[in-house]
Amino acid sequence: MIHEPPHFPAFQLQQLFRQYTFASSTEDELQRAVAQCLDMNQIAYMREVRVSQTDRPDFLLDTVAIEIKIGGSLSEVTRQIHRYAQRDDIQEVLLVTTCAKHLDIPDEFNGKPIVTLCIGVAL
């Protein structure tokens, strides 16, 4: 019998990440910290899966894309998240960011939930 990996909705991942302190000064460090958190909680993921010629979410957990941002303008990040939400194979997006301005990204694109977690300021 083949067992499907459990599905972790973006909201549930957001709640999990809120339990941790992420002290990172670069996107790469924050990505490593998120990977460590997922590993510690035995959550299966793939890193930087190319989903199109231009798009590669930092993490893909089944149909949930996780994007990590330390910088970037609101419009740049919004466009990127919007592109992910246009894909049939991505049903939810979790944005983990250090920028409070990214909290202004809509909660939904294309009928798909967009969950944003602001973890504070980069060190």
Short mmCIF file of C-alpha atoms in Angstrom, two decimals:
data_model
loop_
_atom_site.label_atom_id
_atom_site.label_comp_id
_atom_site.label_asym_id
_atom_site.label_seq_id
_atom_site.Cartn_x
_atom_site.Cartn_y
_atom_site.Cartn_z
CA MET A 1 0.00 0.00 0.00
CA ILE A 2 1.33 3.44 -0.95
CA HIS A 3 0.87 6.18 1.62
CA GLU A 4 0.42 9.73 0.44
CA PRO A 5 2.43 12.32 2.36
CA PRO A 6 0.21 14.40 4.63
CA HIS A 7 -0.95 17.72 3.26
CA PHE A 8 0.00 20.78 5.29
CA PRO A 9 -2.15 23.79 4.34
CA ALA A 10 -0.37 27.14 4.17
CA PHE A 11 -2.22 28.34 7.28
CA GLN A 12 -1.03 25.31 9.26
CA LEU A 13 2.55 25.91 8.11
CA GLN A 14 2.23 29.57 9.13
CA GLN A 15 1.16 28.46 12.62
CA LEU A 16 4.08 26.04 12.83
CA PHE A 17 6.62 28.69 11.78
CA ARG A 18 5.24 31.12 14.37
CA GLN A 19 6.53 28.75 17.04
CA TYR A 20 10.13 29.35 15.96
CA THR A 21 12.51 32.27 16.03
CA PHE A 22 14.24 32.80 12.71
CA ALA A 23 17.32 35.01 13.02
CA SER A 24 18.64 35.48 9.51
CA SER A 25 20.31 38.30 7.69
CA THR A 26 20.11 36.81 4.18
CA GLU A 27 17.48 34.97 2.17
CA ASP A 28 19.77 31.95 1.96
CA GLU A 29 20.09 31.79 5.77
CA LEU A 30 16.34 32.12 6.18
CA GLN A 31 15.76 29.38 3.60
CA ARG A 32 18.13 27.09 5.51
CA ALA A 33 16.33 27.88 8.78
CA VAL A 34 12.92 27.11 7.23
CA ALA A 35 14.31 23.85 5.79
CA GLN A 36 15.63 22.91 9.23
CA CYS A 37 12.20 23.61 10.76
CA LEU A 38 10.49 21.45 8.13
CA ASP A 39 13.07 18.69 8.67
CA MET A 40 12.64 18.77 12.47
CA ASN A 41 8.89 18.39 11.99
CA GLN A 42 9.34 15.62 9.40
CA ILE A 43 7.52 17.56 6.69
CA ALA A 44 8.43 16.50 3.17
CA TYR A 45 9.34 19.24 0.71
CA MET A 46 11.28 19.95 -2.44
CA ARG A 47 13.65 22.90 -2.79
CA GLU A 48 13.58 25.37 -5.66
CA VAL A 49 11.48 23.35 -8.05
CA ARG A 50 11.29 25.02 -11.44
CA VAL A 51 7.55 25.30 -12.09
CA SER A 52 7.95 27.41 -15.23
CA GLN A 53 10.70 28.99 -17.25
CA THR A 54 10.77 32.00 -14.90
CA ASP A 55 9.36 30.67 -11.63
CA ARG A 56 11.00 28.59 -8.94
CA PRO A 57 9.41 28.72 -5.47
CA ASP A 58 11.86 28.30 -2.62
CA PHE A 59 9.92 25.30 -1.30
CA LEU A 60 7.17 23.13 -2.70
CA LEU A 61 5.12 20.95 -0.34
CA ASP A 62 2.68 19.02 -2.48
CA THR A 63 0.52 21.89 -3.82
CA VAL A 64 1.74 24.59 -1.41
CA ALA A 65 4.49 26.94 -2.56
CA ILE A 66 6.59 28.69 0.08
CA GLU A 67 8.42 31.83 -0.95
CA ILE A 68 11.04 33.43 1.30
CA LYS A 69 11.69 37.17 1.03
CA ILE A 70 14.03 39.43 2.95
CA GLY A 71 13.67 42.33 0.55
CA GLY A 72 11.94 43.29 -2.63
CA SER A 73 9.34 45.86 -3.45
CA LEU A 74 5.71 45.13 -2.72
CA SER A 75 4.88 45.19 -6.43
CA GLU A 76 7.71 42.77 -7.34
CA VAL A 77 6.74 40.25 -4.66
CA THR A 78 3.03 40.60 -5.45
CA ARG A 79 3.66 39.85 -9.14
CA GLN A 80 5.72 36.77 -8.23
CA ILE A 81 3.09 35.41 -5.83
CA HIS A 82 0.37 36.16 -8.39
CA ARG A 83 2.25 34.12 -11.03
CA TYR A 84 2.44 31.15 -8.64
CA ALA A 85 -1.30 31.39 -7.99
CA GLN A 86 -2.02 31.17 -11.75
CA ARG A 87 -0.57 27.66 -11.85
CA ASP A 88 -2.88 24.65 -11.64
CA ASP A 89 -0.31 22.65 -9.64
CA ILE A 90 -0.05 25.30 -6.89
CA GLN A 91 -3.16 25.64 -4.72
CA GLU A 92 -1.80 27.84 -1.91
CA VAL A 93 1.14 30.15 -1.32
CA LEU A 94 2.87 30.93 1.96
CA LEU A 95 5.08 34.01 1.90
CA VAL A 96 7.61 34.13 4.75
CA THR A 97 9.06 37.62 4.87
CA THR A 98 10.97 40.06 7.06
CA CYS A 99 9.23 43.04 5.42
CA ALA A 100 6.07 44.43 7.01
CA LYS A 101 5.16 46.03 3.66
CA HIS A 102 4.60 42.53 2.24
CA LEU A 103 1.64 42.14 4.61
CA ASP A 104 -0.28 44.26 2.06
CA ILE A 105 -0.25 41.43 -0.49
CA PRO A 106 -3.84 40.23 -1.10
CA ASP A 107 -5.08 37.19 0.85
CA GLU A 108 -6.18 35.51 -2.34
CA PHE A 109 -5.31 35.33 -6.03
CA ASN A 110 -7.21 33.30 -8.59
CA GLY A 111 -9.36 31.87 -5.77
CA LYS A 112 -6.28 30.49 -4.01
CA PRO A 113 -5.26 31.46 -0.47
CA ILE A 114 -2.14 33.57 -0.02
CA VAL A 115 -0.85 33.42 3.56
CA THR A 116 1.82 35.87 4.68
CA LEU A 117 4.01 35.51 7.75
CA CYS A 118 6.16 38.47 8.72
CA ILE A 119 8.89 37.17 11.02
CA GLY A 120 10.36 40.55 11.84
CA VAL A 121 13.36 42.46 10.68
CA ALA A 122 16.46 40.89 9.21
CA LEU A 123 19.53 41.10 11.44
#
